[in-house]
Amino acid sequence: MAMTDVLSAEDIKKAVGAFSAAESFNYKKFFEMVGLKNKSPEDVKKVFRILDKDRSGFIEEDELKFVLKGFNPNGRDLSDKETKALMAAGDKDGDGKIGVDEFATMVAES
Ligand SMILES: [Ca+2]
């Protein structure tokens, strides 16, 4: 399963490119630009599973840092500040990681 099986390669390229400047990442705009917002719950789960590289069932902080690379290998790494802000936004139950339901909530907020 690749990101481009779920999302348009063109949309991914545009969305990743839009946040190439340091400290510019905005997950609501990103999820909207990449087309995730209009995807079925099943497709959102597929994307979650791709981002969960170690298949732990959660997106941890180290996976979140490389979230743009998960969409496109040319994506930049998020800064520690961006990573922590993104984790804080997504981690609703405060366990330090993002589960599939929390991820779906983030997408719904976009
Ligand atoms: Ca994980």
mmCIF file of C-alpha atoms and ligand atoms in Angstrom:
data_model
loop_
_atom_site.group_PDB
_atom_site.id
_atom_site.type_symbol
_atom_site.label_atom_id
_atom_site.label_comp_id
_atom_site.label_asym_id
_atom_site.label_seq_id
_atom_site.Cartn_x
_atom_site.Cartn_y
_atom_site.Cartn_z
ATOM 1 C CA MET A 1 0.000 0.000 0.000
ATOM 2 C CA ALA A 2 1.404 3.372 -1.049
ATOM 3 C CA MET A 3 0.065 6.848 -0.361
ATOM 4 C CA THR A 4 -0.591 7.263 -4.074
ATOM 5 C CA ASP A 5 -2.977 4.278 -3.949
ATOM 6 C CA VAL A 6 -5.218 6.397 -1.719
ATOM 7 C CA LEU A 7 -4.427 10.001 -2.619
ATOM 8 C CA SER A 8 -3.587 11.784 -5.862
ATOM 9 C CA ALA A 9 0.169 12.098 -6.459
ATOM 10 C CA GLU A 10 -0.415 15.616 -7.755
ATOM 11 C CA ASP A 11 -2.304 16.681 -4.619
ATOM 12 C CA ILE A 12 0.406 15.172 -2.407
ATOM 13 C CA LYS A 13 3.127 17.021 -4.294
ATOM 14 C CA LYS A 14 1.285 20.336 -3.998
ATOM 15 C CA ALA A 15 0.469 19.882 -0.314
ATOM 16 C CA VAL A 16 3.987 18.816 0.695
ATOM 17 C CA GLY A 17 5.443 21.689 -1.360
ATOM 18 C CA ALA A 18 3.118 24.214 0.285
ATOM 19 C CA PHE A 19 4.713 23.572 3.686
ATOM 20 C CA SER A 20 8.354 23.388 2.621
ATOM 21 C CA ALA A 21 9.293 26.465 4.689
ATOM 22 C CA ALA A 22 10.514 25.794 8.230
ATOM 23 C CA GLU A 23 7.861 26.075 10.959
ATOM 24 C CA SER A 24 5.067 26.516 8.388
ATOM 25 C CA PHE A 25 3.257 23.208 8.909
ATOM 26 C CA ASN A 26 -0.512 23.410 9.459
ATOM 27 C CA TYR A 27 -2.184 19.996 9.651
ATOM 28 C CA LYS A 28 -5.689 21.291 8.926
ATOM 29 C CA LYS A 29 -4.600 22.917 5.673
ATOM 30 C CA PHE A 30 -2.332 20.001 4.833
ATOM 31 C CA PHE A 31 -5.039 17.336 5.242
ATOM 32 C CA GLU A 32 -7.390 19.455 3.181
ATOM 33 C CA MET A 33 -4.856 20.076 0.382
ATOM 34 C CA VAL A 34 -3.826 16.457 0.210
ATOM 35 C CA GLY A 35 -7.468 15.476 -0.290
ATOM 36 C CA LEU A 36 -7.788 13.425 2.898
ATOM 37 C CA LYS A 37 -10.751 15.373 4.176
ATOM 38 C CA ASN A 38 -13.031 14.001 1.460
ATOM 39 C CA LYS A 39 -11.887 10.383 1.756
ATOM 40 C CA SER A 40 -13.888 7.522 3.252
ATOM 41 C CA PRO A 41 -13.143 6.388 6.828
ATOM 42 C CA GLU A 42 -11.537 3.279 5.307
ATOM 43 C CA ASP A 43 -9.131 5.364 3.198
ATOM 44 C CA VAL A 44 -8.266 7.513 6.221
ATOM 45 C CA LYS A 45 -7.388 4.291 8.075
ATOM 46 C CA LYS A 46 -5.183 3.204 5.176
ATOM 47 C CA VAL A 47 -3.247 6.460 5.389
ATOM 48 C CA PHE A 48 -2.920 6.024 9.154
ATOM 49 C CA ARG A 49 -1.470 2.535 8.673
ATOM 50 C CA ILE A 50 1.115 3.872 6.199
ATOM 51 C CA LEU A 51 2.204 6.557 8.678
ATOM 52 C CA ASP A 52 2.395 3.963 11.492
ATOM 53 C CA LYS A 53 5.705 2.638 10.189
ATOM 54 C CA ASP A 54 6.443 0.235 13.035
ATOM 55 C CA ARG A 55 2.843 -1.043 12.973
ATOM 56 C CA SER A 56 2.368 -0.427 16.670
ATOM 57 C CA GLY A 57 -1.199 0.754 16.073
ATOM 58 C CA PHE A 58 -0.229 4.305 17.006
ATOM 59 C CA ILE A 59 1.623 7.218 15.468
ATOM 60 C CA GLU A 60 4.355 8.066 17.970
ATOM 61 C CA GLU A 61 6.375 11.277 18.129
ATOM 62 C CA ASP A 62 9.249 9.866 16.039
ATOM 63 C CA GLU A 63 6.805 8.861 13.300
ATOM 64 C CA LEU A 64 5.065 12.220 13.468
ATOM 65 C CA LYS A 65 8.345 14.044 12.850
ATOM 66 C CA PHE A 66 8.592 12.319 9.467
ATOM 67 C CA VAL A 67 4.908 12.605 8.587
ATOM 68 C CA LEU A 68 5.583 14.632 5.403
ATOM 69 C CA LYS A 69 8.065 11.998 4.207
ATOM 70 C CA GLY A 70 5.302 9.436 4.721
ATOM 71 C CA PHE A 71 3.350 11.256 2.021
ATOM 72 C CA ASN A 72 6.278 12.070 -0.264
ATOM 73 C CA PRO A 73 9.950 11.072 0.087
ATOM 74 C CA ASN A 74 10.919 14.675 -0.737
ATOM 75 C CA GLY A 75 8.975 16.062 2.224
ATOM 76 C CA ARG A 76 10.974 17.798 4.939
ATOM 77 C CA ASP A 77 11.219 16.641 8.540
ATOM 78 C CA LEU A 78 9.043 18.583 10.961
ATOM 79 C CA SER A 79 10.911 20.607 13.582
ATOM 80 C CA ASP A 80 10.677 19.477 17.203
ATOM 81 C CA LYS A 81 8.373 22.424 17.843
ATOM 82 C CA GLU A 82 6.050 21.477 14.948
ATOM 83 C CA THR A 83 6.107 17.827 15.994
ATOM 84 C CA LYS A 84 5.133 18.662 19.569
ATOM 85 C CA ALA A 85 2.385 21.056 18.428
ATOM 86 C CA LEU A 86 0.994 18.399 16.087
ATOM 87 C CA MET A 87 1.094 15.755 18.806
ATOM 88 C CA ALA A 88 -0.672 18.112 21.220
ATOM 89 C CA ALA A 89 -3.370 18.797 18.618
ATOM 90 C CA GLY A 90 -3.962 15.123 17.839
ATOM 91 C CA ASP A 91 -3.404 13.360 21.142
ATOM 92 C CA LYS A 92 -6.821 13.900 22.684
ATOM 93 C CA ASP A 93 -6.468 11.329 25.473
ATOM 94 C CA GLY A 94 -2.970 12.477 26.436
ATOM 95 C CA ASP A 95 -1.187 9.118 26.124
ATOM 96 C CA GLY A 96 1.658 10.613 24.081
ATOM 97 C CA LYS A 97 0.717 8.973 20.781
ATOM 98 C CA ILE A 98 -1.988 9.226 18.136
ATOM 99 C CA GLY A 99 -4.416 6.344 17.644
ATOM 100 C CA VAL A 100 -6.514 5.709 14.562
ATOM 101 C CA ASP A 101 -9.614 7.381 16.045
ATOM 102 C CA GLU A 102 -7.578 10.429 17.048
ATOM 103 C CA PHE A 103 -6.148 10.575 13.543
ATOM 104 C CA ALA A 104 -9.647 10.429 12.026
ATOM 105 C CA THR A 105 -10.670 13.274 14.343
ATOM 106 C CA MET A 106 -7.734 15.386 13.125
ATOM 107 C CA VAL A 107 -8.776 14.765 9.533
ATOM 108 C CA ALA A 108 -12.397 15.666 10.356
ATOM 109 C CA GLU A 109 -11.172 18.938 11.913
ATOM 110 C CA SER A 110 -9.339 19.891 8.721
HETATM 111 CA CA CA B 1 3.835 3.522 15.513
#
